[in-house]
Amino acid sequence: MFRPLLGSYSSVPAAVRAHRPEIPMLCLRPAVATAEAAHFVDVFPGDVLYAVKCNPDPTILRALAAGGIRHFDAASINEVSLVRSVFPEARIHFMHPIKARSAIREAYAEHGVRDFALDRAEELTKILEETGGASDLCLVVRLALGKGNARLDLSGKFGATADDAVLLLRNAVDQGAKVGLSFHVGSQCCDPTAWERALAQADAVARKARVPLDVIDVGGGFPVRYPDMQPPPLEEFVAAIRRGVRRMETTETCALWCEPGRALVAASESLVVQVQSRRGDALYVNDGVYGSLSDAGALLHFRYPCRLIRATARDHQPLQSFSLFGPTCDSLDRMQGPFLLPGDVADGDWVEIGQLGAYGACLRTGFNGFDEAVLVEVLDPPLSAGMLDIDSLVAA
Ligand SMILES: *Cc1c(COP(=O)(O)O)cnc(C)c1O
């Protein structure tokens, strides 16, 4: 799954010049992940658990650790063992509410995991049985939230009702476990008050259960900038969380956790695709929704910042809107954008697409045989949403 690094370059155009890639090129900016992590750890008044699913590349994991990340939110036994193989000392939290028995057993016995999420009584039974009735568990009950206004609604799949959560908390405490409550407001949630409302729901559950919480986990969902989304700064989300926590009936010893994914890594990776055929304002490129551009597809329509890297010298034209088609034979393999690029885009040119460090490369499939990609490290600043910088590459 992980590709070897081809090399480190001063910039994306320099990497393109060196390789003239005809397959997708993933460009890692580990220093950016380090800086984002350091900022988040600095601003958030609790433990920051990185949601590994968002980008499990070991280079990125190490970059986040360099920025101060010591906790990892894993959802599968493979994520647990990956994190353990990279960080022998890290605290790993197994936050998928539905786990295989073998996964619970292995996580507890072999990887030192003590924190487990759950949202049903059956899962509590499984966890207790597979850990041999361990007395050192921290069991975090995931609360269901109503449908919010995040870009990706996560309300439909997991979570206990308030009444079920009350019972689960009491049962877990009766078993001698530490307990917590968690929720996820939805991914790319631009409304800070969503956390405040969720914390009020969590507080109502904790009061009804009459159980002192050891952990309150405010989940992920912290947004980043895309060309059509300019969320408020992280500080406003933290302020809303502080207000929500202050109103809760919690003790001094209650820990505060969060589980950001996107916010830590989106800026740290971009993708270079090559234009294989231009047809009017449609560009047929060598990567698509079965590759790194899944979220740009018909379901979510994410827009990304991009820049043109020209294969030949020519007169530059002003920006115009393009849509992209991916390489597979599926009609759904289409990214509507619009992607803003200079009007002179031509076959053989490359397009760097930014903000793809989150839910980009990790979603690649081998459908239709298009699973190849190369990986490089680059040192130039990331394309920032809303800013258009255009580079020219003259063929040798
Ligand atoms: C995906 C996920 C996250 C990370 O969400 P982002 O929106 O990327 O911050 C955190 N916690 C859980 C339980 C998740 O499923």
Short mmCIF file of C-alpha atoms and ligand atoms in Angstrom, two decimals:
data_model
loop_
_atom_site.label_atom_id
_atom_site.label_comp_id
_atom_site.label_asym_id
_atom_site.label_seq_id
_atom_site.Cartn_x
_atom_site.Cartn_y
_atom_site.Cartn_z
CA MET A 1 0.00 0.00 0.00
CA PHE A 2 2.80 2.45 0.78
CA ARG A 3 5.02 3.53 -2.09
CA PRO A 4 8.72 4.25 -1.85
CA LEU A 5 9.73 7.90 -2.01
CA LEU A 6 11.34 8.76 -5.33
CA GLY A 7 13.16 11.75 -3.90
CA SER A 8 12.91 15.16 -2.36
CA TYR A 9 12.55 18.30 -4.51
CA SER A 10 12.57 22.03 -3.91
CA SER A 11 9.14 22.39 -5.48
CA VAL A 12 6.41 20.51 -7.33
CA PRO A 13 7.45 21.97 -10.71
CA ALA A 14 11.02 20.80 -9.99
CA ALA A 15 9.73 17.28 -9.28
CA VAL A 16 7.67 17.34 -12.48
CA ARG A 17 10.69 18.54 -14.45
CA ALA A 18 12.75 15.68 -13.03
CA HIS A 19 10.24 12.91 -13.69
CA ARG A 20 7.82 14.17 -16.37
CA PRO A 21 5.35 11.75 -14.72
CA GLU A 22 2.80 9.95 -16.89
CA ILE A 23 1.18 8.39 -13.83
CA PRO A 24 -0.24 10.36 -10.88
CA MET A 25 2.42 11.91 -8.66
CA LEU A 26 1.67 12.28 -4.94
CA CYS A 27 3.59 15.18 -3.43
CA LEU A 28 4.12 15.05 0.33
CA ARG A 29 4.90 18.14 2.39
CA PRO A 30 5.77 16.64 5.78
CA ALA A 31 6.88 20.01 7.19
CA VAL A 32 3.35 21.30 6.61
CA ALA A 33 1.85 18.39 8.57
CA THR A 34 4.31 19.10 11.38
CA ALA A 35 3.34 22.78 11.47
CA GLU A 36 -0.41 22.06 11.38
CA ALA A 37 -0.03 19.52 14.19
CA ALA A 38 2.03 21.91 16.31
CA HIS A 39 -0.60 24.62 15.86
CA PHE A 40 -3.47 22.30 16.75
CA VAL A 41 -1.69 20.88 19.80
CA ASP A 42 -0.89 24.43 20.89
CA VAL A 43 -4.45 25.73 20.56
CA PHE A 44 -6.49 22.73 21.75
CA PRO A 45 -6.84 22.51 25.56
CA GLY A 46 -6.62 18.70 25.75
CA ASP A 47 -5.24 15.61 24.02
CA VAL A 48 -5.19 15.63 20.24
CA LEU A 49 -5.82 12.16 18.77
CA TYR A 50 -4.95 11.98 15.06
CA ALA A 51 -7.62 10.06 13.08
CA VAL A 52 -5.34 7.72 11.17
CA LYS A 53 -7.80 6.80 8.40
CA CYS A 54 -7.47 10.24 6.91
CA ASN A 55 -3.86 9.68 5.82
CA PRO A 56 -1.96 6.67 7.19
CA ASP A 57 1.28 7.29 5.27
CA PRO A 58 4.12 6.65 7.75
CA THR A 59 5.93 9.79 6.55
CA ILE A 60 2.87 11.80 7.53
CA LEU A 61 2.49 9.94 10.84
CA ARG A 62 6.10 10.79 11.73
CA ALA A 63 5.64 14.40 10.64
CA LEU A 64 2.61 14.71 12.92
CA ALA A 65 4.56 13.22 15.81
CA ALA A 66 7.29 15.79 15.17
CA GLY A 67 4.57 18.42 15.65
CA GLY A 68 3.59 16.98 19.03
CA ILE A 69 0.93 14.34 18.24
CA ARG A 70 1.21 11.53 20.80
CA HIS A 71 -2.27 9.97 20.49
CA PHE A 72 -3.75 8.11 17.56
CA ASP A 73 -7.39 7.30 16.80
CA ALA A 74 -7.43 3.97 14.99
CA ALA A 75 -10.52 2.30 13.56
CA SER A 76 -9.18 -1.10 12.48
CA ILE A 77 -6.67 -3.59 13.77
CA ASN A 78 -4.43 -2.81 10.79
CA GLU A 79 -4.38 0.86 11.76
CA VAL A 80 -3.62 -0.13 15.35
CA SER A 81 -0.67 -2.30 14.35
CA LEU A 82 0.58 0.23 11.81
CA VAL A 83 0.71 2.98 14.44
CA ARG A 84 2.33 0.62 16.95
CA SER A 85 4.99 -0.37 14.40
CA VAL A 86 5.89 3.29 13.83
CA PHE A 87 5.54 4.46 17.46
CA PRO A 88 6.28 1.91 20.19
CA GLU A 89 5.24 4.45 22.87
CA ALA A 90 2.19 6.19 21.39
CA ARG A 91 -1.22 5.90 23.02
CA ILE A 92 -3.59 4.24 20.58
CA HIS A 93 -7.34 4.63 20.95
CA PHE A 94 -9.55 2.08 19.18
CA MET A 95 -12.48 4.32 18.32
CA HIS A 96 -14.58 2.22 15.95
CA PRO A 97 -17.81 1.39 17.81
CA ILE A 98 -18.11 -2.04 16.12
CA LYS A 99 -15.03 -4.26 16.26
CA ALA A 100 -14.22 -7.86 15.45
CA ARG A 101 -13.58 -9.92 18.57
CA SER A 102 -10.12 -10.85 17.30
CA ALA A 103 -9.33 -7.16 16.76
CA ILE A 104 -10.24 -6.28 20.35
CA ARG A 105 -8.17 -9.20 21.66
CA GLU A 106 -5.10 -8.34 19.60
CA ALA A 107 -5.33 -4.60 20.29
CA TYR A 108 -5.50 -5.17 24.04
CA ALA A 109 -3.02 -8.03 24.39
CA GLU A 110 -0.43 -7.16 21.75
CA HIS A 111 -0.61 -3.41 21.19
CA GLY A 112 -1.39 -2.09 24.66
CA VAL A 113 -4.69 -0.49 23.68
CA ARG A 114 -6.88 0.37 26.69
CA ASP A 115 -9.30 2.89 25.18
CA PHE A 116 -12.21 1.49 23.20
CA ALA A 117 -15.31 3.13 21.72
CA LEU A 118 -18.73 1.49 21.79
CA ASP A 119 -22.35 2.36 21.13
CA ARG A 120 -24.25 -0.83 22.07
CA ALA A 121 -24.47 -3.20 25.03
CA GLU A 122 -23.31 -6.09 22.81
CA GLU A 123 -20.03 -4.30 22.16
CA LEU A 124 -19.49 -3.80 25.89
CA THR A 125 -19.91 -7.55 26.39
CA LYS A 126 -17.46 -8.27 23.54
CA ILE A 127 -14.84 -5.89 24.93
CA LEU A 128 -15.10 -7.30 28.45
CA GLU A 129 -14.92 -10.91 27.22
CA GLU A 130 -12.03 -10.40 24.82
CA THR A 131 -9.94 -8.49 27.37
CA GLY A 132 -10.58 -11.10 30.07
CA GLY A 133 -12.65 -8.68 32.16
CA ALA A 134 -9.76 -6.22 32.31
CA SER A 135 -9.89 -3.59 35.04
CA ASP A 136 -7.78 -0.99 33.21
CA LEU A 137 -10.16 -0.11 30.39
CA CYS A 138 -11.40 3.30 29.33
CA LEU A 139 -14.71 2.85 27.53
CA VAL A 140 -15.92 5.75 25.44
CA VAL A 141 -19.59 5.75 24.51
CA ARG A 142 -20.25 7.31 21.13
CA LEU A 143 -23.37 9.43 21.11
CA ALA A 144 -25.59 9.72 18.05
CA LEU A 145 -26.10 13.31 16.96
CA GLY A 146 -28.89 14.64 14.81
CA LYS A 147 -28.16 15.57 11.22
CA GLY A 148 -26.01 18.69 11.28
CA ASN A 149 -24.75 21.01 8.59
CA ALA A 150 -21.28 19.55 8.08
CA ARG A 151 -20.17 18.90 4.52
CA LEU A 152 -20.13 15.17 5.33
CA ASP A 153 -22.95 14.10 7.58
CA LEU A 154 -21.87 11.28 9.91
CA SER A 155 -25.09 11.01 11.90
CA GLY A 156 -26.62 8.04 10.13
CA LYS A 157 -24.31 5.18 10.98
CA PHE A 158 -22.97 5.06 14.53
CA GLY A 159 -23.98 6.27 17.92
CA ALA A 160 -26.10 5.44 20.95
CA THR A 161 -29.35 7.23 21.73
CA ALA A 162 -29.27 9.32 24.90
CA ASP A 163 -31.14 6.64 26.86
CA ASP A 164 -28.89 3.82 25.64
CA ALA A 165 -25.82 5.92 26.41
CA VAL A 166 -27.02 6.42 30.01
CA LEU A 167 -27.31 2.65 30.48
CA LEU A 168 -24.00 1.94 28.78
CA LEU A 169 -22.16 4.44 30.98
CA ARG A 170 -23.62 2.91 34.14
CA ASN A 171 -22.84 -0.64 33.04
CA ALA A 172 -19.29 0.27 32.10
CA VAL A 173 -18.70 1.95 35.47
CA ASP A 174 -20.14 -1.10 37.24
CA GLN A 175 -17.47 -3.17 35.47
CA GLY A 176 -14.76 -0.96 36.96
CA ALA A 177 -13.92 0.87 33.74
CA LYS A 178 -13.15 4.52 33.26
CA VAL A 179 -15.79 6.02 31.02
CA GLY A 180 -16.19 8.78 28.49
CA LEU A 181 -18.57 10.21 25.94
CA SER A 182 -17.69 10.99 22.33
CA PHE A 183 -19.44 12.27 19.23
CA HIS A 184 -18.60 13.38 15.70
CA VAL A 185 -20.34 16.49 14.40
CA GLY A 186 -19.62 15.50 10.77
CA SER A 187 -16.59 16.12 8.63
CA GLN A 188 -15.68 19.60 7.34
CA CYS A 189 -18.11 21.21 9.79
CA CYS A 190 -17.77 24.98 9.46
CA ASP A 191 -20.08 25.88 12.34
CA PRO A 192 -18.33 26.14 15.75
CA THR A 193 -21.66 26.07 17.61
CA ALA A 194 -22.18 22.45 16.45
CA TRP A 195 -19.66 21.40 19.12
CA GLU A 196 -21.37 23.49 21.77
CA ARG A 197 -24.72 21.85 21.04
CA ALA A 198 -23.20 18.37 21.02
CA LEU A 199 -21.52 19.05 24.38
CA ALA A 200 -24.89 20.09 25.82
CA GLN A 201 -26.30 16.73 24.68
CA ALA A 202 -23.35 14.91 26.22
CA ASP A 203 -23.86 16.80 29.47
CA ALA A 204 -27.53 15.83 29.61
CA VAL A 205 -26.55 12.16 29.23
CA ALA A 206 -23.84 12.33 31.90
CA ARG A 207 -26.17 14.06 34.39
CA LYS A 208 -28.91 11.51 33.80
CA ALA A 209 -26.45 8.63 34.23
CA ARG A 210 -25.10 10.24 37.41
CA VAL A 211 -21.70 8.97 36.40
CA PRO A 212 -18.59 11.16 36.61
CA LEU A 213 -16.97 11.24 33.18
CA ASP A 214 -13.26 10.50 32.88
CA VAL A 215 -13.17 11.66 29.25
CA ILE A 216 -15.11 13.93 27.00
CA ASP A 217 -14.10 13.43 23.37
CA VAL A 218 -15.29 16.09 20.92
CA GLY A 219 -14.37 14.05 17.84
CA GLY A 220 -13.14 15.35 14.50
CA GLY A 221 -14.76 17.44 11.82
CA PHE A 222 -12.55 20.54 12.12
CA PRO A 223 -12.64 22.21 8.69
CA VAL A 224 -9.98 23.42 6.28
CA ARG A 225 -10.08 25.89 3.41
CA TYR A 226 -11.20 24.86 -0.05
CA PRO A 227 -11.86 27.31 -2.91
CA ASP A 228 -15.56 27.54 -2.03
CA MET A 229 -15.25 27.16 1.75
CA GLN A 230 -13.51 29.63 4.03
CA PRO A 231 -14.21 28.45 7.58
CA PRO A 232 -13.39 30.52 10.67
CA PRO A 233 -10.02 29.89 12.35
CA LEU A 234 -9.46 26.95 14.71
CA GLU A 235 -9.48 29.35 17.68
CA GLU A 236 -13.23 29.93 17.21
CA PHE A 237 -13.93 26.20 17.35
CA VAL A 238 -11.81 25.87 20.47
CA ALA A 239 -13.66 28.82 22.06
CA ALA A 240 -17.00 27.10 21.36
CA ILE A 241 -15.69 23.84 22.84
CA ARG A 242 -14.46 25.67 25.94
CA ARG A 243 -17.89 27.28 26.38
CA GLY A 244 -19.60 23.90 25.98
CA VAL A 245 -17.28 22.17 28.45
CA ARG A 246 -17.61 24.98 31.00
CA ARG A 247 -21.37 24.43 31.14
CA MET A 248 -20.94 20.72 31.81
CA GLU A 249 -21.07 19.09 35.19
CA THR A 250 -17.58 17.61 34.92
CA THR A 251 -14.89 17.09 37.51
CA GLU A 252 -11.38 18.49 37.50
CA THR A 253 -9.98 15.15 36.42
CA CYS A 254 -12.10 14.76 33.29
CA ALA A 255 -9.81 14.64 30.25
CA LEU A 256 -10.68 16.45 27.03
CA TRP A 257 -9.88 14.70 23.75
CA CYS A 258 -10.43 15.54 20.10
CA GLU A 259 -9.93 13.41 16.99
CA PRO A 260 -9.02 15.65 14.05
CA GLY A 261 -8.09 14.11 10.72
CA ARG A 262 -8.63 16.52 7.85
CA ALA A 263 -7.50 19.63 9.76
CA LEU A 264 -4.08 18.15 10.50
CA VAL A 265 -3.18 16.79 7.08
CA ALA A 266 -5.23 18.29 4.23
CA ALA A 267 -2.55 20.82 3.30
CA SER A 268 0.29 18.34 3.52
CA GLU A 269 -0.19 16.51 0.23
CA SER A 270 -1.05 17.42 -3.32
CA LEU A 271 -1.52 15.43 -6.49
CA VAL A 272 -0.03 16.03 -9.92
CA VAL A 273 -2.10 14.69 -12.82
CA GLN A 274 -1.25 14.84 -16.49
CA VAL A 275 -3.69 16.06 -19.14
CA GLN A 276 -4.03 13.26 -21.66
CA SER A 277 -6.68 14.86 -23.82
CA ARG A 278 -8.30 18.28 -23.80
CA ARG A 279 -11.80 18.50 -25.25
CA GLY A 280 -13.06 22.06 -24.91
CA ASP A 281 -13.35 22.80 -21.22
CA ALA A 282 -13.08 19.11 -20.26
CA LEU A 283 -9.68 17.73 -19.35
CA TYR A 284 -9.13 13.96 -19.48
CA VAL A 285 -6.49 13.34 -16.84
CA ASN A 286 -4.69 10.26 -15.47
CA ASP A 287 -6.33 10.17 -12.01
CA GLY A 288 -9.93 10.31 -10.86
CA VAL A 289 -12.57 9.24 -8.38
CA TYR A 290 -11.17 5.70 -8.10
CA GLY A 291 -7.79 7.29 -7.37
CA SER A 292 -7.04 10.28 -5.18
CA LEU A 293 -9.98 12.41 -6.33
CA SER A 294 -12.84 10.50 -4.78
CA ASP A 295 -14.26 13.48 -2.89
CA ALA A 296 -14.26 15.58 -6.06
CA GLY A 297 -16.72 13.14 -7.63
CA ALA A 298 -20.49 13.08 -8.02
CA LEU A 299 -21.19 12.39 -4.36
CA LEU A 300 -19.38 15.28 -2.66
CA HIS A 301 -18.27 17.68 -5.43
CA PHE A 302 -15.31 18.99 -3.47
CA ARG A 303 -13.39 21.75 -5.23
CA TYR A 304 -9.64 22.01 -4.84
CA PRO A 305 -7.05 24.68 -5.51
CA CYS A 306 -4.92 23.87 -8.54
CA ARG A 307 -2.14 25.20 -10.73
CA LEU A 308 -0.98 24.47 -14.22
CA ILE A 309 2.51 23.20 -14.93
CA ARG A 310 3.03 23.66 -18.67
CA ALA A 311 4.86 21.04 -20.71
CA THR A 312 5.78 23.51 -23.45
CA ALA A 313 6.42 27.24 -23.74
CA ARG A 314 3.43 29.17 -25.03
CA ASP A 315 1.44 32.33 -24.52
CA HIS A 316 -0.44 32.33 -21.23
CA GLN A 317 -4.18 32.85 -21.27
CA PRO A 318 -6.45 34.03 -18.44
CA LEU A 319 -8.08 31.62 -16.02
CA GLN A 320 -11.21 29.76 -16.99
CA SER A 321 -13.30 26.92 -15.55
CA PHE A 322 -12.55 23.30 -16.42
CA SER A 323 -14.02 19.99 -15.39
CA LEU A 324 -11.93 16.84 -15.16
CA PHE A 325 -12.52 13.28 -16.33
CA GLY A 326 -10.63 10.39 -14.72
CA PRO A 327 -8.92 7.52 -16.55
CA THR A 328 -11.32 4.63 -15.86
CA CYS A 329 -14.11 3.62 -18.24
CA ASP A 330 -16.82 4.50 -15.70
CA SER A 331 -18.93 7.57 -16.62
CA LEU A 332 -19.05 8.44 -12.92
CA ASP A 333 -15.28 8.99 -13.03
CA ARG A 334 -15.76 12.71 -13.43
CA MET A 335 -14.85 15.70 -11.29
CA GLN A 336 -17.09 18.62 -12.09
CA GLY A 337 -15.13 21.23 -10.16
CA PRO A 338 -15.00 23.80 -11.57
CA PHE A 339 -11.21 23.81 -11.54
CA LEU A 340 -9.76 27.20 -12.42
CA LEU A 341 -6.83 26.96 -14.83
CA PRO A 342 -5.29 29.15 -17.52
CA GLY A 343 -7.18 28.86 -20.82
CA ASP A 344 -4.13 27.57 -22.68
CA VAL A 345 -4.05 24.15 -20.93
CA ALA A 346 -2.92 21.58 -23.46
CA ASP A 347 -2.39 17.84 -23.80
CA GLY A 348 0.75 16.79 -21.97
CA ASP A 349 0.53 19.57 -19.36
CA TRP A 350 0.37 18.75 -15.67
CA VAL A 351 -2.05 20.06 -13.06
CA GLU A 352 -1.16 20.17 -9.39
CA ILE A 353 -4.28 19.72 -7.24
CA GLY A 354 -3.87 20.85 -3.63
CA GLN A 355 -5.46 20.15 -0.22
CA LEU A 356 -5.49 16.40 -0.94
CA GLY A 357 -3.61 15.26 2.15
CA ALA A 358 -6.90 14.23 3.73
CA TYR A 359 -9.06 11.52 2.16
CA GLY A 360 -6.96 11.61 -1.01
CA ALA A 361 -4.34 8.93 -1.57
CA CYS A 362 -5.81 6.70 1.16
CA LEU A 363 -8.91 6.16 -0.97
CA ARG A 364 -7.05 4.98 -4.10
CA THR A 365 -8.24 1.72 -5.64
CA GLY A 366 -6.88 -0.49 -8.40
CA PHE A 367 -10.05 -0.28 -10.47
CA ASN A 368 -9.43 -0.69 -14.19
CA GLY A 369 -5.72 -1.14 -13.55
CA PHE A 370 -5.06 2.49 -12.67
CA ASP A 371 -3.48 1.95 -9.28
CA GLU A 372 0.00 3.17 -10.09
CA ALA A 373 1.33 6.40 -8.62
CA VAL A 374 4.70 7.80 -7.65
CA LEU A 375 5.50 9.54 -4.40
CA VAL A 376 7.84 12.48 -3.86
CA GLU A 377 8.57 14.93 -1.08
CA VAL A 378 8.51 18.64 -1.87
CA LEU A 379 9.57 21.72 0.06
CA ASP A 380 7.52 24.51 -1.54
CA PRO A 381 4.51 25.98 0.28
CA PRO A 382 1.18 24.22 -0.38
CA LEU A 383 -1.35 25.63 -2.83
CA SER A 384 -3.66 27.55 -0.62
CA ALA A 385 -7.34 27.66 -1.36
CA GLY A 386 -8.36 30.97 -2.82
CA MET A 387 -4.85 31.79 -3.91
CA LEU A 388 -3.88 30.99 -7.46
CA ASP A 389 -0.25 30.67 -8.29
CA ILE A 390 0.64 29.51 -11.71
CA ASP A 391 3.93 28.04 -12.69
CA SER A 392 5.30 27.52 -16.11
CA LEU A 393 7.43 24.62 -17.11
CA VAL A 394 9.28 24.91 -20.35
CA ALA A 395 10.20 21.65 -22.03
CA ALA A 396 13.90 21.01 -22.28
C1 LIG B 1 -13.20 10.09 10.38
C2 LIG B 1 -13.25 10.26 11.83
C3 LIG B 1 -12.52 11.30 12.43
C4 LIG B 1 -11.79 12.35 11.64
O1 LIG B 1 -12.71 13.22 11.05
P1 LIG B 1 -12.23 14.56 10.29
O2 LIG B 1 -13.50 15.11 9.77
O3 LIG B 1 -11.28 14.14 9.22
O4 LIG B 1 -11.59 15.44 11.29
C5 LIG B 1 -12.52 11.38 13.81
N1 LIG B 1 -13.20 10.49 14.57
C6 LIG B 1 -13.92 9.49 14.01
C7 LIG B 1 -14.64 8.56 14.91
C8 LIG B 1 -13.98 9.35 12.64
O5 LIG B 1 -14.69 8.37 12.10
#
